[in-house]
Short mmCIF file of C-alpha atoms in Angstrom, two decimals:
data_model
loop_
_atom_site.label_atom_id
_atom_site.label_comp_id
_atom_site.label_asym_id
_atom_site.label_seq_id
_atom_site.Cartn_x
_atom_site.Cartn_y
_atom_site.Cartn_z
CA MET E 1 -93.41 -29.67 34.52
CA ALA E 2 -93.73 -32.32 31.80
CA TYR E 3 -93.24 -30.02 28.82
CA ALA E 4 -93.22 -32.82 26.25
CA ALA E 5 -96.70 -33.91 27.34
CA ALA E 6 -97.91 -30.30 27.35
CA ARG E 7 -96.54 -29.82 23.83
CA LYS E 8 -98.36 -32.92 22.59
CA PHE E 9 -101.59 -31.69 24.18
CA MET E 10 -101.09 -28.28 22.51
CA VAL E 11 -100.95 -29.98 19.10
CA ASP E 12 -103.73 -32.51 19.70
CA GLY E 13 -105.98 -30.43 21.94
CA GLN E 14 -105.54 -26.88 20.62
CA LEU E 15 -104.28 -26.99 17.04
CA ARG E 16 -105.97 -29.98 15.41
CA PRO E 17 -109.48 -29.20 16.77
CA ASN E 18 -109.16 -25.64 15.42
CA LYS E 19 -108.64 -26.52 11.75
CA VAL E 20 -104.85 -26.66 11.79
CA THR E 21 -104.19 -29.45 9.30
CA ASP E 22 -100.93 -28.47 7.58
CA PRO E 23 -98.49 -31.30 8.40
CA LEU E 24 -95.49 -28.95 8.31
CA VAL E 25 -97.05 -26.59 10.86
CA LEU E 26 -98.06 -29.47 13.11
CA ALA E 27 -94.67 -31.17 12.90
CA ALA E 28 -92.72 -27.98 13.59
CA MET E 29 -94.80 -27.00 16.58
CA ALA E 30 -94.73 -30.58 17.88
CA ARG E 31 -90.92 -30.63 17.81
CA LEU E 32 -89.89 -27.17 18.99
CA PRO E 33 -89.83 -26.65 22.77
CA ARG E 34 -91.97 -23.56 23.19
CA GLU E 35 -90.80 -23.20 26.80
CA ALA E 36 -87.29 -22.38 25.54
CA PHE E 37 -88.69 -19.14 24.11
CA VAL E 38 -90.44 -18.01 27.31
CA PRO E 39 -88.83 -16.24 30.30
CA ALA E 40 -88.35 -18.60 33.24
CA ALA E 41 -91.15 -17.10 35.33
CA ALA E 42 -93.70 -17.69 32.56
CA GLN E 43 -92.55 -21.14 31.42
CA PRO E 44 -95.40 -22.99 33.19
CA ARG E 45 -97.76 -21.07 30.88
CA ALA E 46 -95.78 -21.78 27.69
CA TYR E 47 -98.40 -24.15 26.26
CA ALA E 48 -101.53 -22.41 27.49
CA ASP E 49 -104.22 -21.52 24.95
CA GLU E 50 -103.53 -17.82 25.47
CA ALA E 51 -100.94 -15.13 24.93
CA VAL E 52 -97.90 -15.52 27.20
CA PRO E 53 -96.29 -12.39 28.69
CA LEU E 54 -92.67 -11.82 27.67
CA ALA E 55 -91.86 -8.29 28.82
CA PRO E 56 -93.80 -5.11 29.73
CA GLY E 57 -96.16 -4.47 26.84
CA ARG E 58 -95.12 -7.60 24.93
CA ALA E 59 -96.52 -11.11 24.80
CA MET E 60 -96.23 -14.27 22.71
CA MET E 61 -99.17 -15.05 20.45
CA ALA E 62 -101.41 -17.96 21.45
CA PRO E 63 -100.34 -21.22 19.73
CA MET E 64 -103.55 -21.71 17.76
CA VAL E 65 -103.56 -18.18 16.34
CA LEU E 66 -99.94 -18.47 15.23
CA ALA E 67 -100.59 -21.90 13.71
CA ARG E 68 -103.55 -20.64 11.69
CA LEU E 69 -101.54 -17.67 10.38
CA LEU E 70 -98.64 -19.92 9.37
CA GLN E 71 -101.02 -22.37 7.72
CA ALA E 72 -102.53 -19.50 5.72
CA LEU E 73 -99.06 -18.37 4.64
CA ALA E 74 -98.20 -21.90 3.43
CA PRO E 75 -94.43 -21.38 3.38
CA ARG E 76 -92.43 -23.43 0.89
CA LEU E 77 -88.90 -24.74 1.26
CA GLY E 78 -86.32 -22.01 0.71
CA GLU E 79 -88.73 -19.07 0.65
CA SER E 80 -87.57 -15.87 2.32
CA ALA E 81 -89.61 -14.79 5.32
CA LEU E 82 -89.70 -11.69 7.50
CA VAL E 83 -91.12 -11.88 11.03
CA VAL E 84 -92.02 -8.41 12.28
CA GLY E 85 -92.04 -8.25 16.07
CA ALA E 86 -90.11 -11.47 16.53
CA GLY E 87 -90.12 -11.19 20.32
CA THR E 88 -88.25 -14.17 21.78
CA GLY E 89 -88.10 -15.87 18.40
CA TYR E 90 -90.67 -18.67 18.56
CA ALA E 91 -92.59 -17.82 15.39
CA ALA E 92 -89.32 -17.33 13.52
CA ALA E 93 -88.13 -20.71 14.76
CA VAL E 94 -91.30 -22.43 13.54
CA LEU E 95 -90.89 -20.87 10.09
CA ALA E 96 -87.23 -21.91 10.00
CA GLU E 97 -88.19 -25.45 11.04
CA MET E 98 -90.65 -25.47 8.13
CA GLY E 99 -87.82 -24.65 5.73
CA ALA E 100 -88.08 -20.89 5.29
CA VAL E 101 -85.06 -18.58 5.28
CA VAL E 102 -86.04 -16.25 8.09
CA THR E 103 -85.20 -12.67 9.02
CA ALA E 104 -86.46 -11.85 12.52
CA LEU E 105 -87.01 -8.15 13.27
CA GLU E 106 -87.31 -7.05 16.88
CA GLU E 107 -86.75 -3.71 18.60
CA ASP E 108 -86.21 -5.05 22.15
CA ALA E 109 -82.61 -6.16 22.66
CA GLY E 110 -83.50 -8.29 25.68
CA LEU E 111 -86.07 -10.28 23.73
CA LEU E 112 -83.63 -10.77 20.85
CA ALA E 113 -81.04 -12.14 23.30
CA ILE E 114 -83.53 -14.80 24.43
CA ALA E 115 -84.30 -15.58 20.79
CA ARG E 116 -80.67 -16.07 19.82
CA LYS E 117 -80.02 -18.38 22.77
CA ALA E 118 -83.13 -20.45 22.03
CA TRP E 119 -82.37 -20.75 18.30
CA GLN E 120 -78.86 -22.01 19.01
CA ALA E 121 -80.24 -24.61 21.39
CA VAL E 122 -83.15 -26.01 19.38
CA LEU E 123 -82.59 -25.40 15.66
CA PRO E 124 -80.22 -27.94 14.10
CA GLY E 125 -80.08 -26.16 10.73
CA ALA E 126 -79.79 -22.53 9.72
CA THR E 127 -80.93 -20.13 12.40
CA PRO E 128 -82.90 -16.95 11.63
CA LEU E 129 -81.10 -13.70 11.00
CA ALA E 130 -81.72 -11.44 14.00
CA VAL E 131 -82.19 -7.74 13.24
CA GLN E 132 -82.82 -5.03 15.82
CA GLY E 133 -84.79 -1.98 14.73
CA PRO E 134 -88.17 -0.22 14.59
CA LEU E 135 -90.86 -2.74 13.73
CA ALA E 136 -92.93 -0.52 11.44
CA LEU E 137 -89.99 -0.02 9.08
CA GLY E 138 -89.49 -3.71 8.35
CA HIS E 139 -86.03 -4.67 7.08
CA ALA E 140 -85.58 -3.72 3.45
CA PRO E 141 -81.92 -4.78 2.95
CA VAL E 142 -82.83 -8.48 2.89
CA GLY E 143 -86.12 -8.05 1.01
CA PRO E 144 -88.23 -8.44 -0.91
CA TYR E 145 -89.72 -11.39 0.98
CA HIS E 146 -91.95 -14.21 -0.18
CA ILE E 147 -93.61 -14.22 3.26
CA ILE E 148 -94.15 -11.55 5.90
CA LEU E 149 -95.63 -12.39 9.29
CA LEU E 150 -96.62 -9.56 11.63
CA ASN E 151 -96.25 -11.41 14.91
CA GLY E 152 -99.02 -9.61 16.78
CA ALA E 153 -101.96 -7.28 16.33
CA VAL E 154 -101.68 -4.02 14.38
CA SER E 155 -104.24 -1.49 13.24
CA SER E 156 -102.50 -0.61 9.99
CA LEU E 157 -100.00 -2.01 7.54
CA PRO E 158 -97.19 0.49 7.00
CA GLU E 159 -96.20 1.22 3.43
CA ALA E 160 -92.59 0.38 4.28
CA ILE E 161 -93.56 -3.21 5.11
CA ALA E 162 -96.00 -3.56 2.22
CA ALA E 163 -93.21 -2.51 -0.17
CA GLN E 164 -90.97 -5.31 1.11
CA LEU E 165 -93.40 -8.06 0.06
CA ALA E 166 -92.41 -9.66 -3.23
CA GLU E 167 -94.83 -9.89 -6.14
CA GLY E 168 -96.93 -12.99 -5.53
CA GLY E 169 -95.91 -13.01 -1.88
CA ARG E 170 -98.13 -13.55 1.16
CA LEU E 171 -98.53 -11.49 4.31
CA ALA E 172 -100.38 -12.49 7.49
CA MET E 173 -101.32 -10.51 10.58
CA VAL E 174 -104.01 -9.89 13.16
CA GLN E 175 -105.71 -6.59 12.40
CA SER E 176 -107.33 -4.46 15.10
CA GLN E 177 -110.41 -2.50 14.07
CA PRO E 178 -111.32 0.87 15.67
CA ASN E 179 -114.12 -0.85 17.63
CA GLY E 180 -111.61 -3.23 19.21
CA VAL E 181 -112.55 -6.30 17.15
CA GLN E 182 -109.60 -8.25 15.79
CA HIS E 183 -109.35 -10.50 12.72
CA ALA E 184 -106.58 -12.67 11.36
CA VAL E 185 -106.06 -11.72 7.71
CA LEU E 186 -104.00 -12.94 4.78
CA GLY E 187 -102.74 -10.65 2.05
CA THR E 188 -101.41 -11.55 -1.38
CA LYS E 189 -99.50 -9.14 -3.58
CA LEU E 190 -100.63 -8.98 -7.19
CA HIS E 191 -99.59 -6.28 -9.68
CA GLY E 192 -98.03 -4.31 -6.85
CA GLN E 193 -101.16 -4.24 -4.70
CA ILE E 194 -101.88 -6.27 -1.57
CA PHE E 195 -105.33 -7.84 -1.47
CA MET E 196 -106.49 -8.77 2.03
CA HIS E 197 -108.80 -11.66 2.92
CA PRO E 198 -110.13 -12.72 6.34
CA VAL E 199 -108.80 -15.95 7.84
CA MET E 200 -110.65 -16.11 11.16
CA ASP E 201 -111.71 -14.09 14.17
CA ALA E 202 -108.68 -13.95 16.43
CA THR E 203 -107.04 -11.95 19.18
CA ALA E 204 -103.35 -11.25 19.57
CA PRO E 205 -101.11 -8.99 21.67
CA ALA E 206 -100.55 -5.58 20.11
CA LEU E 207 -97.24 -4.79 18.46
CA PRO E 208 -95.74 -1.40 19.39
CA GLY E 209 -95.05 1.39 16.93
CA PHE E 210 -97.94 1.03 14.49
CA ALA E 211 -100.31 3.86 13.59
CA PRO E 212 -103.88 3.56 14.90
CA ALA E 213 -105.65 4.27 11.60
CA PRO E 214 -106.60 1.03 9.78
CA SER E 215 -105.44 0.59 6.20
CA PHE E 216 -107.96 -2.12 5.35
CA VAL E 217 -111.60 -2.32 6.39
CA PHE E 218 -113.82 -5.36 5.97
#
């Protein structure tokens, strides 16, 4: 398969028409080979406008949804970032390519192994720090973080993760409502409180280990 052509079409046919305008997001996703972060059997679907299965119960977020979340986060060079539910490491790689200092939290050792191999192959600079552990606990030892990306859909934001966001920091996720509707949301932390704002209607694969009761209702 001509992955380079598929990657160009992803940028020009999926991202740009869906209000992705941030040049750093576009450049990072244009350069990184998404197929390197997908198990061999699913590589032909790496650039599809849909979630890509990675393992039982786990999937990679659709390119456009990830791009819109990253654009909303607006990472700046040198900012610390936590990716919760890193999976095979693609979202963490995009953030690192954009200049963030990334900690990638994942509970599945097999997915982390794919991530480490892919990072070594495609990232010329500093690679993300891989951490294995329960997703809902975040990773406090490296925090607080300027940016937190929940790399999938959750119905609530655990206090442990909220506490790891620095004052003035930004948090992005896809939130699942009790009626099944999902929204991409951006949170900013001011005076110790996270204020959530809608970004767009979006769907994303669910992350495991998060409580079903929503913390924020629109």
